[in-house]
Tab-separated table of C-alpha atoms in Angstrom:
chain	number	residue	atom	x	y	z
L	1	ILE	CA	70.732	200.609	68.346
L	2	GLU	CA	70.503	200.730	72.088
L	3	PRO	CA	69.421	197.058	72.545
L	4	SER	CA	72.246	195.801	70.338
L	5	ARG	CA	74.769	197.986	72.175
L	6	GLU	CA	73.457	196.568	75.451
L	7	LYS	CA	73.847	193.021	74.131
L	8	TYR	CA	77.389	193.807	73.021
L	9	LYS	CA	78.269	195.045	76.472
L	10	ILE	CA	76.899	191.893	78.106
L	11	ASN	CA	78.923	189.637	75.824
L	12	LYS	CA	82.128	191.448	76.638
L	13	ARG	CA	81.785	191.147	80.373
L	14	PRO	CA	84.623	189.067	81.938
L	15	VAL	CA	83.737	185.467	82.748
L	16	ALA	CA	85.420	183.609	85.650
L	17	LEU	CA	87.265	180.549	84.354
L	18	ASN	CA	87.456	178.862	87.758
L	19	ASP	CA	84.541	177.979	89.992
L	20	THR	CA	84.625	180.287	92.989
L	21	ASN	CA	82.536	177.865	95.016
L	22	PRO	CA	83.505	174.337	93.905
L	23	LEU	CA	81.384	171.379	94.839
L	24	TRP	CA	83.765	170.126	97.495
L	25	ASN	CA	83.416	173.412	99.408
L	26	LYS	CA	79.662	172.971	99.745
L	27	HIS	CA	77.966	171.074	102.536
L	28	PRO	CA	76.908	167.554	101.446
L	29	ASN	CA	73.262	168.462	102.154
L	30	GLU	CA	73.470	171.156	99.468
L	31	CYS	CA	74.671	168.735	96.758
L	32	SER	CA	72.403	166.601	94.599
L	33	GLU	CA	73.276	163.266	93.036
L	34	GLU	CA	73.443	164.946	89.630
L	35	ASP	CA	75.811	167.614	91.036
L	36	TYR	CA	78.265	164.892	92.071
L	37	LYS	CA	78.001	163.045	88.745
L	38	SER	CA	78.341	166.212	86.688
L	39	PHE	CA	81.425	167.279	88.672
L	40	TYR	CA	82.946	163.820	88.146
L	41	ARG	CA	82.403	163.936	84.377
L	42	LYS	CA	83.789	167.459	84.084
L	43	VAL	CA	86.900	167.026	86.228
L	44	PHE	CA	87.957	163.468	85.351
L	45	ARG	CA	86.627	163.163	81.797
L	46	ASP	CA	85.180	159.797	82.736
L	47	TYR	CA	81.750	159.175	81.266
L	48	LYS	CA	81.180	155.921	83.093
L	49	GLU	CA	79.185	156.829	86.176
L	50	PRO	CA	81.008	156.412	89.482
L	51	LEU	CA	79.652	153.729	91.801
L	52	PHE	CA	79.356	156.087	94.774
L	53	TRP	CA	81.324	158.806	96.505
L	54	ILE	CA	82.412	160.069	99.905
L	55	HIS	CA	82.125	163.769	100.689
L	56	LEU	CA	84.714	164.841	103.271
L	57	ASN	CA	83.736	167.957	105.240
L	58	MET	CA	85.720	168.679	108.382
L	59	ASP	CA	86.499	171.822	110.391
L	60	TYR	CA	88.130	170.352	113.493
L	61	PRO	CA	90.876	169.506	114.497
L	62	PHE	CA	91.931	170.712	111.028
L	63	ASN	CA	90.157	172.063	107.990
L	64	LEU	CA	89.697	169.536	105.208
L	65	LYS	CA	87.154	169.174	102.439
L	66	GLY	CA	86.983	166.909	99.446
L	67	ILE	CA	85.149	164.291	97.424
L	68	LEU	CA	86.414	160.775	96.752
L	69	TYR	CA	84.776	158.751	93.963
L	70	PHE	CA	84.802	154.983	93.605
L	71	PRO	CA	84.986	154.538	89.805
L	72	LYS	CA	83.607	151.581	87.900
L	73	ILE	CA	86.503	149.855	86.175
L	74	ASN	CA	86.991	146.854	83.934
L	75	MET	CA	89.538	144.750	85.812
L	76	GLU	CA	90.887	143.183	82.604
L	77	TYR	CA	91.455	146.296	80.527
L	78	ASP	CA	91.385	149.457	82.619
L	79	SER	CA	94.321	150.917	84.488
L	80	LEU	CA	93.954	150.719	88.257
L	81	GLU	CA	95.626	154.095	88.606
L	82	GLY	CA	93.288	156.795	89.876
L	83	THR	CA	93.683	160.539	90.253
L	84	ILE	CA	93.528	162.388	93.567
L	85	LYS	CA	93.969	166.130	93.064
L	86	LEU	CA	95.395	168.001	96.023
L	87	TYR	CA	94.433	171.636	96.683
L	88	ASN	CA	95.307	174.315	99.219
L	89	SER	CA	92.373	176.790	99.484
L	90	GLN	CA	91.304	175.949	95.907
L	91	VAL	CA	94.856	176.386	94.598
L	92	PHE	CA	95.960	173.201	92.839
L	93	ILE	CA	99.143	171.733	94.347
L	94	ALA	CA	99.708	168.299	92.817
L	95	ASP	CA	98.268	164.904	91.857
L	96	ASN	CA	98.581	161.744	93.934
L	97	ILE	CA	100.882	162.763	96.777
L	98	LYS	CA	101.069	159.454	98.628
L	99	GLU	CA	102.233	161.071	101.891
L	100	VAL	CA	98.839	162.814	102.103
L	101	ILE	CA	96.642	160.249	100.363
L	102	PRO	CA	96.913	156.645	101.608
L	103	GLU	CA	98.482	154.568	98.830
L	104	PHE	CA	95.496	152.284	98.341
L	105	LEU	CA	93.127	155.239	97.891
L	106	MET	CA	95.106	156.481	94.912
L	107	LEU	CA	93.087	153.923	92.972
L	108	LEU	CA	90.154	156.297	93.466
L	109	LYS	CA	89.396	159.594	91.756
L	110	GLY	CA	88.762	162.745	93.713
L	111	VAL	CA	89.861	166.061	95.158
L	112	ILE	CA	91.219	166.940	98.594
L	113	ASP	CA	91.388	170.593	99.713
L	114	CYS	CA	93.243	171.367	102.924
L	115	PRO	CA	94.187	175.023	103.630
L	116	ASP	CA	96.508	173.893	106.424
L	117	LEU	CA	98.716	171.836	104.098
L	118	PRO	CA	102.205	173.191	103.471
L	119	LEU	CA	102.532	174.576	99.953
L	120	ASN	CA	105.997	173.023	99.816
L	121	VAL	CA	105.114	169.517	98.725
L	122	SER	CA	108.607	168.093	98.477
L	123	ARG	CA	108.435	164.462	99.561
L	124	SER	CA	111.080	164.849	102.262
L	125	ALA	CA	109.141	167.736	103.827
L	126	LEU	CA	105.843	165.826	103.782
L	127	GLN	CA	107.326	162.552	105.063
L	128	ASN	CA	108.455	164.287	108.256
L	129	ASP	CA	105.262	166.286	108.754
L	130	GLY	CA	103.151	164.811	111.561
L	131	PHE	CA	100.182	166.899	110.475
L	132	VAL	CA	100.236	165.299	107.031
L	133	LYS	CA	100.108	161.845	108.667
L	134	LYS	CA	97.004	162.919	110.615
L	135	ILE	CA	95.305	163.933	107.381
L	136	SER	CA	96.132	160.568	105.816
L	137	ASP	CA	94.776	158.714	108.870
L	138	TYR	CA	91.606	160.796	108.836
L	139	ILE	CA	90.924	160.071	105.173
L	140	THR	CA	91.465	156.337	105.790
L	141	LYS	CA	89.046	156.418	108.744
L	142	LYS	CA	86.336	158.248	106.783
L	143	VAL	CA	86.529	155.794	103.889
L	144	ALA	CA	86.401	152.792	106.262
L	145	ASP	CA	83.447	154.342	108.149
L	146	LYS	CA	81.551	154.930	104.905
L	147	LEU	CA	82.118	151.396	103.620
L	148	SER	CA	81.426	149.585	106.898
L	149	GLY	CA	78.348	151.756	107.462
L	150	MET	CA	77.046	150.882	104.006
L	151	CYS	CA	77.560	147.187	104.697
L	152	LYS	CA	75.612	147.450	107.958
L	153	THR	CA	72.718	149.662	106.828
L	154	ASP	CA	72.521	149.232	103.051
L	155	ARG	CA	73.719	145.678	102.514
L	156	GLU	CA	71.821	145.263	99.230
L	157	ASN	CA	73.670	148.144	97.549
L	158	TYR	CA	76.956	147.165	99.176
L	159	GLU	CA	76.659	143.704	97.622
L	160	LYS	CA	75.725	145.263	94.279
L	161	TYR	CA	78.917	147.338	94.324
L	162	TRP	CA	81.123	144.654	95.857
L	163	ASP	CA	82.629	143.095	92.715
L	164	ASP	CA	83.764	146.541	91.573
L	165	ILE	CA	85.073	147.859	94.882
L	166	ALA	CA	86.666	144.611	96.109
L	167	PRO	CA	90.106	145.336	94.541
L	168	PHE	CA	90.256	148.725	96.305
L	169	ILE	CA	89.324	147.254	99.668
L	170	LYS	CA	91.618	144.223	99.401
L	171	PHE	CA	94.540	146.427	98.376
L	172	GLY	CA	93.784	148.663	101.376
L	173	TYR	CA	93.600	145.615	103.643
L	174	ILE	CA	97.116	144.626	102.581
L	175	LYS	CA	98.625	148.111	102.637
L	176	ASP	CA	97.052	149.825	105.651
L	177	GLU	CA	96.849	148.198	109.082
L	178	LYS	CA	94.249	150.624	110.465
L	179	PHE	CA	92.049	150.161	107.417
L	180	ALA	CA	92.408	146.381	107.741
L	181	GLU	CA	91.268	146.490	111.384
L	182	LYS	CA	88.150	148.446	110.486
L	183	MET	CA	87.255	146.563	107.293
L	184	GLY	CA	88.157	142.946	108.108
L	185	ASP	CA	84.571	142.026	109.045
L	186	PHE	CA	83.100	143.776	105.998
L	187	ILE	CA	85.064	142.063	103.241
L	188	LEU	CA	82.685	139.856	101.277
L	189	TYR	CA	83.246	136.563	99.465
L	190	LYS	CA	80.889	135.509	96.664
L	191	ASN	CA	80.163	131.782	96.593
L	192	LEU	CA	79.251	129.573	93.629
L	193	GLU	CA	75.550	130.423	94.042
L	194	GLY	CA	76.236	134.163	93.916
L	195	LYS	CA	75.615	134.615	97.639
L	196	TYR	CA	77.825	137.138	99.453
L	197	LEU	CA	79.365	136.025	102.746
L	198	THR	CA	81.683	137.506	105.344
L	199	LEU	CA	84.761	135.564	106.441
L	200	GLN	CA	82.912	134.352	109.540
L	201	ASP	CA	79.930	133.283	107.400
L	202	CYS	CA	82.282	131.192	105.244
L	203	LEU	CA	83.822	129.511	108.280
L	204	ASP	CA	80.431	128.831	109.905
L	205	GLU	CA	78.939	127.445	106.694
L	206	ASN	CA	81.765	124.939	106.212
L	207	LYS	CA	82.476	124.117	109.848
L	208	GLU	CA	81.212	120.540	109.780
L	209	LYS	CA	82.919	119.414	106.556
L	210	HIS	CA	86.200	121.329	106.558
L	211	GLU	CA	86.739	123.435	109.651
L	212	ASN	CA	88.867	126.578	109.219
L	213	THR	CA	89.444	125.885	105.506
L	214	ILE	CA	87.832	127.996	102.802
L	215	PHE	CA	87.886	126.513	99.308
L	216	TYR	CA	88.016	128.863	96.356
L	217	VAL	CA	87.700	128.931	92.571
L	218	THR	CA	89.637	131.155	90.170
L	219	ASN	CA	88.044	130.034	86.886
L	220	GLU	CA	84.619	128.394	86.912
L	221	LYS	CA	85.027	126.852	83.442
L	222	GLU	CA	88.509	125.417	83.929
L	223	GLN	CA	87.629	124.037	87.374
L	224	SER	CA	84.123	122.826	86.471
L	225	GLN	CA	84.926	119.143	87.172
L	226	TYR	CA	85.984	119.981	90.722
L	227	ILE	CA	83.006	122.302	91.196
L	228	ASN	CA	80.663	119.465	90.225
L	229	MET	CA	82.349	117.155	92.748
L	230	PHE	CA	81.917	119.785	95.449
L	231	ARG	CA	78.255	120.224	94.650
L	232	GLU	CA	77.674	116.466	94.773
L	233	GLN	CA	78.938	116.531	98.362
L	234	LYS	CA	76.782	119.603	99.185
L	235	MET	CA	79.962	121.675	99.545
L	236	ASN	CA	80.585	125.213	98.368
L	237	ALA	CA	83.487	127.458	97.434
L	238	VAL	CA	84.066	131.181	96.985
L	239	ILE	CA	85.163	132.877	93.761
L	240	LEU	CA	88.536	134.651	93.893
L	241	LYS	CA	89.552	135.582	90.347
L	242	ASP	CA	91.266	138.979	90.595
L	243	ASN	CA	95.049	139.457	90.542
L	244	ILE	CA	94.901	141.011	94.013
L	245	ASP	CA	93.356	137.849	95.504
L	246	ASN	CA	96.553	135.799	95.720
L	247	PRO	CA	98.481	138.325	97.881
L	248	PHE	CA	95.258	139.170	99.705
L	249	ILE	CA	94.526	135.658	100.974
L	250	SER	CA	98.188	135.162	101.920
L	251	HIS	CA	98.052	138.369	103.955
L	252	LEU	CA	94.735	137.383	105.542
L	253	GLU	CA	96.104	133.955	106.530
L	254	ALA	CA	99.096	135.640	108.164
L	255	LYS	CA	96.719	137.746	110.272
L	256	ASN	CA	94.378	134.812	111.039
L	257	GLU	CA	96.533	131.775	111.719
L	258	LYS	CA	93.603	129.359	111.960
L	259	VAL	CA	92.167	130.310	108.552
L	260	LYS	CA	93.418	128.478	105.454
L	261	PHE	CA	92.422	129.107	101.822
L	262	GLN	CA	92.729	126.260	99.340
L	263	ARG	CA	91.819	126.138	95.677
L	264	ILE	CA	89.397	123.313	94.999
L	265	ASP	CA	91.834	121.513	92.694
L	266	ALA	CA	94.732	121.607	95.181
L	267	ASP	CA	93.832	118.170	96.569
L	268	VAL	CA	90.943	115.727	96.844
L	269	THR	CA	89.064	116.453	100.056
L	270	ASP	CA	88.195	113.648	102.458
L	271	SER	CA	84.435	114.006	101.919
L	272	MET	CA	84.865	113.076	98.244
L	273	LYS	CA	86.675	109.790	98.781
L	274	GLU	CA	86.136	106.543	100.646
L	275	GLU	CA	88.175	105.877	103.754
L	276	VAL	CA	90.866	103.370	102.793
L	277	SER	CA	94.412	102.914	104.001
L	278	GLU	CA	97.411	103.514	101.758
L	279	GLU	CA	98.374	99.852	102.202
L	280	GLU	CA	95.121	98.718	100.547
L	281	LEU	CA	95.927	100.687	97.409
L	282	LYS	CA	99.707	100.260	97.456
L	283	GLY	CA	99.820	97.556	94.767
L	284	GLU	CA	97.653	99.555	92.359
L	285	THR	CA	99.554	102.755	93.144
L	286	ASP	CA	102.959	101.208	92.411
L	287	ALA	CA	101.786	99.565	89.195
L	288	LEU	CA	99.958	102.623	87.867
L	289	THR	CA	102.810	104.972	88.817
L	290	ALA	CA	105.292	102.887	86.855
L	291	LEU	CA	102.893	102.622	83.884
L	292	PHE	CA	102.075	106.323	83.624
L	293	ARG	CA	105.665	107.446	84.190
L	294	LYS	CA	106.751	105.208	81.329
L	295	ALA	CA	103.859	106.204	79.030
L	296	LEU	CA	104.387	109.916	79.657
L	297	ASN	CA	108.188	109.642	79.737
L	298	ASN	CA	108.278	111.453	83.054
L	299	ASP	CA	110.183	109.761	85.888
L	300	LYS	CA	109.206	112.490	88.355
L	301	LEU	CA	105.442	112.287	87.830
L	302	GLU	CA	103.557	112.074	91.132
L	303	VAL	CA	100.701	109.557	90.978
L	304	LYS	CA	98.093	109.095	93.690
L	305	VAL	CA	95.350	106.457	93.709
L	306	GLU	CA	92.137	107.228	95.614
L	307	LYS	CA	88.708	105.620	95.845
L	308	LEU	CA	86.437	108.517	94.865
L	309	LYS	CA	82.726	108.339	95.650
L	310	ASN	CA	81.935	109.501	92.111
L	311	GLU	CA	82.754	106.437	89.993
L	312	SER	CA	82.394	108.291	86.687
L	313	ILE	CA	85.561	110.325	87.276
L	314	SER	CA	88.619	108.475	86.021
L	315	SER	CA	91.369	110.956	86.829
L	316	MET	CA	92.262	114.532	87.657
L	317	MET	CA	95.315	116.721	88.082
L	318	THR	CA	95.971	118.536	91.348
L	319	LEU	CA	98.549	121.145	92.247
L	320	SER	CA	99.285	121.885	95.886
L	321	GLU	CA	98.265	125.287	97.211
L	322	GLU	CA	101.874	126.058	98.117
L	323	SER	CA	103.106	125.289	94.591
L	324	ARG	CA	100.355	127.320	92.952
L	325	ARG	CA	101.068	130.381	95.038
L	326	MET	CA	104.761	130.027	94.362
L	327	GLN	CA	104.106	129.890	90.626
L	328	ASP	CA	101.747	132.871	90.790
L	329	MET	CA	104.352	134.847	92.717
L	330	MET	CA	107.028	133.979	90.154
L	331	LYS	CA	104.771	135.117	87.305
L	332	MET	CA	104.135	138.368	89.140
L	333	TYR	CA	107.860	139.042	89.426
L	334	GLY	CA	108.708	137.975	85.877
L	335	MET	CA	110.200	134.618	86.867
L	336	ALA	CA	107.678	132.475	84.987
L	337	GLY	CA	110.338	130.423	83.165
L	338	MET	CA	112.048	129.253	86.332
L	339	ASP	CA	111.472	125.869	87.941
L	340	PRO	CA	109.293	126.165	91.093
L	341	ASN	CA	111.041	123.070	92.481
L	342	MET	CA	114.122	125.242	93.006
L	343	PHE	CA	112.246	126.819	95.894
L	344	GLY	CA	111.010	123.582	97.403
L	345	ALA	CA	107.548	123.569	95.824
L	346	GLU	CA	106.293	120.297	94.367
L	347	GLY	CA	104.678	119.896	90.967
L	348	GLN	CA	101.370	118.469	89.815
L	349	THR	CA	99.916	115.156	90.965
L	350	LEU	CA	97.914	112.786	88.782
L	351	VAL	CA	95.030	111.407	90.849
L	352	LEU	CA	93.505	108.146	89.585
L	353	ASN	CA	90.140	106.864	90.783
L	354	ALA	CA	90.319	103.204	91.815
L	355	ASN	CA	86.490	102.994	91.657
L	356	ASN	CA	86.398	103.899	87.972
L	357	ASP	CA	86.003	101.008	85.483
L	358	LEU	CA	88.637	102.355	83.088
L	359	VAL	CA	91.211	102.776	85.859
L	360	LYS	CA	90.395	99.280	87.175
L	361	TYR	CA	91.016	97.856	83.701
L	362	VAL	CA	94.320	99.736	83.318
L	363	ALA	CA	95.417	98.622	86.795
L	364	GLU	CA	94.656	94.983	86.054
L	365	HIS	CA	96.781	95.093	82.898
L	366	ALA	CA	99.507	97.350	84.283
L	367	ASP	CA	101.809	94.490	85.299
L	368	GLY	CA	101.657	93.048	81.812
L	369	GLU	CA	102.638	96.408	80.336
L	370	ASN	CA	105.661	96.608	82.591
């Protein structure tokens, strides 16, 4: 009877429901990789392993501990909204208080514990609290230090993670000036061969053929004809296919006036065409413009005739970089049905290759058609 009574007593002992020494309170040296992953699964109910994490452990000039996880997300289907849980001495205060957590880091998942935080988390109180701003700046600095340090000392892993963490970093670059200053040199651009380059690498690589211009691709299948033309001329482009990329490159251009991004189908670059004057092609241009406007019943159609080095290409459509960005912006703000020309942006241009046999034939018979 005694053993069973003893067992009964053990089962009835009170069990603590909360962890008296949570992972974020421990020193990073005491925590194993499995500890971090297990904590992530338990707290955030996310069974996809995080890419990596940052353990914050600070005693001076204020006390702050925490763990920030970079989750692996599917850009097409997953929500970009993260969860940052805010604690005061292990007492939960709130989720995602943007006065304490920099806005761009709310895409992450993690916990922040700061005993010095005011328990009154009304937004007006936090907005006017200089101490809260210092916490936010510190967190931004630690994240930038971790990422830039990884790029410098563990470039292979940094490149492996890049496609997944790029949206976080680009959003931070747009939203936070201090983060942008620290991370500008560590933003990577993947080219058509899968090689990762910094902004300076991109500029250096293309200096001879198109100085200060970086060409980019948003859809490798849709823009395959242009990609092939680029490759024929030993030229390269970077892949920018995320929704954040359009505002990101606009912001980057504003900060670097000499740098210009251009999608590869925005225009025909000089290296792909023969040097001829407009006067030489004026007759063909006038005749073909009239013919195609009539055939397509479009009096506003822009037609351009060029002598492309690749004779097999008969024609292509281009859309100026300005017009494309205007259209993308209008889609973003629910204005997709409106005419971009209202805002001064031009439409598409039909480019015809004067070196192509089919175009030559059409040009020769254009006058007869008119």
